[in-house]
PDB file of C-alpha atoms in Angstrom:
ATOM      1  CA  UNK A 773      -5.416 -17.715  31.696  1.00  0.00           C
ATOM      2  CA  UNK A 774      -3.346 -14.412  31.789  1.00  0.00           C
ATOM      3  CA  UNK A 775      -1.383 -14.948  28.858  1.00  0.00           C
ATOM      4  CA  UNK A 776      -4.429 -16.362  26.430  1.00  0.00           C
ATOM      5  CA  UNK A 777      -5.740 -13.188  27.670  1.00  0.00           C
ATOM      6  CA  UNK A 778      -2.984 -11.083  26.767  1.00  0.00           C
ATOM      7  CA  UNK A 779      -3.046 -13.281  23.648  1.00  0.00           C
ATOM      8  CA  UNK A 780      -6.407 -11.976  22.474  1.00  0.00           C
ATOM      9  CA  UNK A 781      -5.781  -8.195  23.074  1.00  0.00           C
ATOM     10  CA  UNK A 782      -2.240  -7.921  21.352  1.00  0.00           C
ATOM     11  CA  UNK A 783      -2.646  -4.845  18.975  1.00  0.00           C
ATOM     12  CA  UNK A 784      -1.877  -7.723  15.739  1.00  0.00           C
ATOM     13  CA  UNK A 785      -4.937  -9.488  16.636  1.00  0.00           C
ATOM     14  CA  UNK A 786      -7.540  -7.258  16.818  1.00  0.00           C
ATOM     15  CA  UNK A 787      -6.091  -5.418  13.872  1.00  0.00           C
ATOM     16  CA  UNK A 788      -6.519  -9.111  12.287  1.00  0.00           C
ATOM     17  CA  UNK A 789      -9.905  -9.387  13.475  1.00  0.00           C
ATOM     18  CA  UNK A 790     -11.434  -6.238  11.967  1.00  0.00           C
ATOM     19  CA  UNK A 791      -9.471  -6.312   8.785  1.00  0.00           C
ATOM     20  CA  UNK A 792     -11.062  -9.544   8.262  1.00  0.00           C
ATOM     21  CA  UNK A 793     -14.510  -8.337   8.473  1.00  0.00           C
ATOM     22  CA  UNK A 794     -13.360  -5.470   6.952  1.00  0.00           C
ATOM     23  CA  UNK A 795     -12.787  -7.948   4.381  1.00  0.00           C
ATOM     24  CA  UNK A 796     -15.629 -10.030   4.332  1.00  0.00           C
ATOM     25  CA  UNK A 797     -17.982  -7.142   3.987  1.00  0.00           C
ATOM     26  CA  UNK A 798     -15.764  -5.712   1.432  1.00  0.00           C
ATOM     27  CA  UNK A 799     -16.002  -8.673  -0.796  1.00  0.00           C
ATOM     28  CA  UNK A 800     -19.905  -9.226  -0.270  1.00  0.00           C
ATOM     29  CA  UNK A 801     -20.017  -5.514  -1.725  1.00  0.00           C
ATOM     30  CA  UNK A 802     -17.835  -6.590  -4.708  1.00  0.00           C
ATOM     31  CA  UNK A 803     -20.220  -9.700  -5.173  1.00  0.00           C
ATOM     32  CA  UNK A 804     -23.288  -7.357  -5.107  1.00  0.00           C
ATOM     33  CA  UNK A 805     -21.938  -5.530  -7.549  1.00  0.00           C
ATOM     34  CA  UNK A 806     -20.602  -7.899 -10.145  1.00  0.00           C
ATOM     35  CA  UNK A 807     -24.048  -9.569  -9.953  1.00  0.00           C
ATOM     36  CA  UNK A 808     -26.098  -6.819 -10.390  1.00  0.00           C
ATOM     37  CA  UNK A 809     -24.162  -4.684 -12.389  1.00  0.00           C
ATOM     38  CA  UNK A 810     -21.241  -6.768 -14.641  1.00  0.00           C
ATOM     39  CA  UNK A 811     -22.435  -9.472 -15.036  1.00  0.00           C
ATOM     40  CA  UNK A 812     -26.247  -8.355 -16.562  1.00  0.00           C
ATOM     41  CA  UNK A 813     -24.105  -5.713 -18.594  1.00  0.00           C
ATOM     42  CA  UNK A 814     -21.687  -8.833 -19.381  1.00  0.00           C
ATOM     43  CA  UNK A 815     -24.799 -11.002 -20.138  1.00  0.00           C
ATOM     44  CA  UNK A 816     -25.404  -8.205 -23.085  1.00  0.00           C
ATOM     45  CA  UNK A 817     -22.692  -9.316 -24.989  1.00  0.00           C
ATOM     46  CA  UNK A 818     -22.307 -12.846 -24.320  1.00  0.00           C
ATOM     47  CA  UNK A 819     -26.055 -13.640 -25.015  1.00  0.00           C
ATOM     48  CA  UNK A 820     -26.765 -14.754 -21.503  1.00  0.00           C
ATOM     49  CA  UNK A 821     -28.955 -12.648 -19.137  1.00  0.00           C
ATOM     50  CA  UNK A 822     -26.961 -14.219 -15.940  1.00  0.00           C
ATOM     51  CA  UNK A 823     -23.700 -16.325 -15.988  1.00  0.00           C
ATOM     52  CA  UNK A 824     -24.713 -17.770 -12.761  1.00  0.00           C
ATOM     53  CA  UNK A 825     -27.542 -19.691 -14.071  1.00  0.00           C
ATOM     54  CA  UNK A 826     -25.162 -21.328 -17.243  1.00  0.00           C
ATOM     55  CA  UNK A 827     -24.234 -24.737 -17.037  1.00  0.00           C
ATOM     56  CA  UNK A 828     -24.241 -27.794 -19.484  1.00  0.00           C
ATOM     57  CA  UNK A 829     -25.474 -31.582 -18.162  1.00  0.00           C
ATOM     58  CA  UNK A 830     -23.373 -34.819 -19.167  1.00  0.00           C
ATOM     59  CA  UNK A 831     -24.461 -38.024 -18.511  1.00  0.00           C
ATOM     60  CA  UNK A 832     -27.192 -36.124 -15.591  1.00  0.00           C
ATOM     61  CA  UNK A 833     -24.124 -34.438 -14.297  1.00  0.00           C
ATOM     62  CA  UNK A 834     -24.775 -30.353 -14.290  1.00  0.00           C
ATOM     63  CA  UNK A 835     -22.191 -28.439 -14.152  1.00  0.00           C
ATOM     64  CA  UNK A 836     -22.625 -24.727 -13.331  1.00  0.00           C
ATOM     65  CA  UNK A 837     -19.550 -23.022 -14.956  1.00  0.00           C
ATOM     66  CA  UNK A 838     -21.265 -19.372 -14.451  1.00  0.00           C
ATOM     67  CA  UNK A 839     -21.225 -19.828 -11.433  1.00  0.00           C
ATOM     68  CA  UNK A 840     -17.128 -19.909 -11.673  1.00  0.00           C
ATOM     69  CA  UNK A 841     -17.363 -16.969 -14.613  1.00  0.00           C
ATOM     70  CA  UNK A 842     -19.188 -15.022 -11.765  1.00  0.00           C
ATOM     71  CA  UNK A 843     -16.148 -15.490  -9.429  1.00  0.00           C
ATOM     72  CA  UNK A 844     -13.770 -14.573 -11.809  1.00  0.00           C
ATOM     73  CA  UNK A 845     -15.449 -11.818 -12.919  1.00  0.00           C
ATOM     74  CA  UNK A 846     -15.929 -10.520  -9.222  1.00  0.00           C
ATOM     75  CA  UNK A 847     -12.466 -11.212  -8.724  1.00  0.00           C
ATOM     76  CA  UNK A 848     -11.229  -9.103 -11.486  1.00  0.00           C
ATOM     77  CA  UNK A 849     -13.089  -5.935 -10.130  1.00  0.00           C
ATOM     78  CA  UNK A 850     -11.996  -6.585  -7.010  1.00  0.00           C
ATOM     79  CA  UNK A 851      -8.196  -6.681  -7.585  1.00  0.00           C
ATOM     80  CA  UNK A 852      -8.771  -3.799  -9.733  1.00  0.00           C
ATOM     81  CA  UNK A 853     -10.641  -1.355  -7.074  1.00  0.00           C
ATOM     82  CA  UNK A 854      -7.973  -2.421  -4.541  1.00  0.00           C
ATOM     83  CA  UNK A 855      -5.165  -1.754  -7.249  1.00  0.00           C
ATOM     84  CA  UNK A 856      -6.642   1.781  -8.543  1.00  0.00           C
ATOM     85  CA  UNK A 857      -8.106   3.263  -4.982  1.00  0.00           C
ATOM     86  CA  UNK A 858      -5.705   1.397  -2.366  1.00  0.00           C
ATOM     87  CA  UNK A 859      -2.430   0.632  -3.413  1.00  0.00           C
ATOM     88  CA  UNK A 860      -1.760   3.423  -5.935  1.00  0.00           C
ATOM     89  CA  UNK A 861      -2.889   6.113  -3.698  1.00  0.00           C
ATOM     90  CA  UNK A 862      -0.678   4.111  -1.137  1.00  0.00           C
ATOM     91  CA  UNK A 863       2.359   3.773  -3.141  1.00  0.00           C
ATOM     92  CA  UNK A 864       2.157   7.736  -3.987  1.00  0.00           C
ATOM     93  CA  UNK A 865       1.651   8.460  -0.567  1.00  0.00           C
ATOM     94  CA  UNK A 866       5.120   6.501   0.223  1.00  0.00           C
ATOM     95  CA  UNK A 867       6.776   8.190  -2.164  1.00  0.00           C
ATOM     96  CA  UNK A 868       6.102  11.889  -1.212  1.00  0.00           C
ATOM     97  CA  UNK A 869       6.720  10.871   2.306  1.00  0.00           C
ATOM     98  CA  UNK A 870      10.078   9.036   0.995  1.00  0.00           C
ATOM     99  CA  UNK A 871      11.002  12.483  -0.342  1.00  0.00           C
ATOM    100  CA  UNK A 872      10.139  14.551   2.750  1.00  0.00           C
ATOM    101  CA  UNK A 873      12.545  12.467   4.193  1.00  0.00           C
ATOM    102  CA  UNK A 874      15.398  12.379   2.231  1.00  0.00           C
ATOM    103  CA  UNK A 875      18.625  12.240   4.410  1.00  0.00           C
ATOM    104  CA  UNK A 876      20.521  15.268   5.023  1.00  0.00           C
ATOM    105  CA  UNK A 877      23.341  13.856   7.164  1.00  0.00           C
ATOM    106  CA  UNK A 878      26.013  11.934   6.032  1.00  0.00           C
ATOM    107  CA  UNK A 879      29.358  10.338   7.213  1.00  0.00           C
ATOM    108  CA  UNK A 880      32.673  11.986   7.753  1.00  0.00           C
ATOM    109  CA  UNK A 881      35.030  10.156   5.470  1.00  0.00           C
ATOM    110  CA  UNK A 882      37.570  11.064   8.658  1.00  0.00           C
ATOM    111  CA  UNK A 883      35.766  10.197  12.039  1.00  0.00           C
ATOM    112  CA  UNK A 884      32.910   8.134  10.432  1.00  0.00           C
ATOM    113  CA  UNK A 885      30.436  10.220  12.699  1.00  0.00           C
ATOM    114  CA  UNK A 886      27.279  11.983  11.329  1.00  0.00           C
ATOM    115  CA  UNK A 887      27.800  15.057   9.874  1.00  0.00           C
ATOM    116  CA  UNK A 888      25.123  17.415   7.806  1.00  0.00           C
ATOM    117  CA  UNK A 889      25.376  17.429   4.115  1.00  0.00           C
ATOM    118  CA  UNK A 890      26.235  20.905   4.227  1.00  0.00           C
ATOM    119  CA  UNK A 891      28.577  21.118   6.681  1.00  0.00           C
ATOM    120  CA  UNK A 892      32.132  22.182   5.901  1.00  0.00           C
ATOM    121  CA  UNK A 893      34.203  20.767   8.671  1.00  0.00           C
ATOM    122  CA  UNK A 894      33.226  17.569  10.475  1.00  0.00           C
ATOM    123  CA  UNK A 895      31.880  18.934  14.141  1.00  0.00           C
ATOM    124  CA  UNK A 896      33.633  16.207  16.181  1.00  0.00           C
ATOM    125  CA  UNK A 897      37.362  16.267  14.567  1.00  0.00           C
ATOM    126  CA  UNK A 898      37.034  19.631  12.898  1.00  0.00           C
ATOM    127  CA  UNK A 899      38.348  18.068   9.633  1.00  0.00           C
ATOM    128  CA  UNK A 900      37.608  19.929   6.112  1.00  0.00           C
ATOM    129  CA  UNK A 901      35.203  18.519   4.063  1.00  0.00           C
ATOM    130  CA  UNK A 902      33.671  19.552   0.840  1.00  0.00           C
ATOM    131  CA  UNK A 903      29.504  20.313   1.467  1.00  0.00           C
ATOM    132  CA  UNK A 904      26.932  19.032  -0.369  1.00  0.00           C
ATOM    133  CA  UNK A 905      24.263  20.776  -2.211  1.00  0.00           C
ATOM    134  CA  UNK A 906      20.753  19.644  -0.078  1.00  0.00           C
ATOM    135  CA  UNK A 907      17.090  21.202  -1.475  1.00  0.00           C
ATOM    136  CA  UNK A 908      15.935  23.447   1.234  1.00  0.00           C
ATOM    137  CA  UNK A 909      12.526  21.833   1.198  1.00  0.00           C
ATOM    138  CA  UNK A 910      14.549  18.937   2.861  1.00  0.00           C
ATOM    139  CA  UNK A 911      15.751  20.943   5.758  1.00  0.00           C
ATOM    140  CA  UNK A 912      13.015  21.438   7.922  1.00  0.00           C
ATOM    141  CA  UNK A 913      12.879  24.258   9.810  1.00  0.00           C
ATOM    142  CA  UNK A 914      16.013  26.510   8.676  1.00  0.00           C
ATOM    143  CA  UNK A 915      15.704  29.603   6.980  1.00  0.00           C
ATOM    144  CA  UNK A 916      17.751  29.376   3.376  1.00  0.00           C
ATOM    145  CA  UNK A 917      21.746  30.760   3.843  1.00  0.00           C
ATOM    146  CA  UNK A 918      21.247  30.091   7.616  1.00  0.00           C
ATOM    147  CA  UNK A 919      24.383  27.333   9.628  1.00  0.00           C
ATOM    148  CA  UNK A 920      23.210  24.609  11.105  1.00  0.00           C
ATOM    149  CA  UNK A 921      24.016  25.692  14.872  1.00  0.00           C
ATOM    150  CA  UNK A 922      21.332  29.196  14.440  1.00  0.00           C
ATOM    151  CA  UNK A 923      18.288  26.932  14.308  1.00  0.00           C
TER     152      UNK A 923
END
């Protein structure tokens, strides 16, 4: 019984849990919308007032393809709120973070330690090597012309 418990509280599971109703409500808000709002403004052009209420009978078969026009409709909208205010936000979040963090260490090509870009001798075999130019915004923390070992 311990470990179904311990099952049920991992951090995954409960972030599982609410982004599925996170979810859920999030797509009953897209459905609102596309029915109240796209698909009457649709219904405009295409001559229909609703898509859900189009079908055609044959043979006393109905079939309701609004109904599916509806879904892809709402399913358009909703790919294209979560592409425009989630993941593009998100991926130029990433990317300014990426460039805060840029790397400002490398290798000696002598002792294969970790040595800053800057540096002129390795600190660990005190061979010469030529620095590298790093943006200061890079180097957090150090004052521009300042060495490494004042901060």
């Amino acid at each position: 019984m311990e470990g179904f418990k311990k099952f049920l509280l991992q951090g995954n599971l409960v972030q599982l849990a609410v982004a599925v109703v996170i979810g859920t409500v999030f797509a009953n808000l897209i459905t609102a919308f596309t029915e109240g709002f796209i698909t009457p403004l649709l219904g405009i052009f295409g001559g229909a007032p609703e898509f859900g209420d189009a079908s055609f009978t044959i043979n006393g078969s109905v079939f309701n393809y609004g109904q599916f026009i509806d879904a892809v409709v709402s399913f358009l909208i909703t790919a294209a709120i979560l592409y425009f205010f989630v993941v593009l936000p998100m991926t130029k979040l990433l990317e300014k973070t990426a460039k805060a963090e840029e790397v400002t260490t490398r290798e000696c090509p002598y002792y294969c330690s970790e040595i800053d870009k800057r540096a002129g001798r390795c600190s660990n075999c005190t061979s010469e090597v030529t620095p590298e130019t790093v943006p200061e915004e890079t180097v957090e923390g150090r004052a521009e012309g300042s060495s490494p070992s004042a901060s």
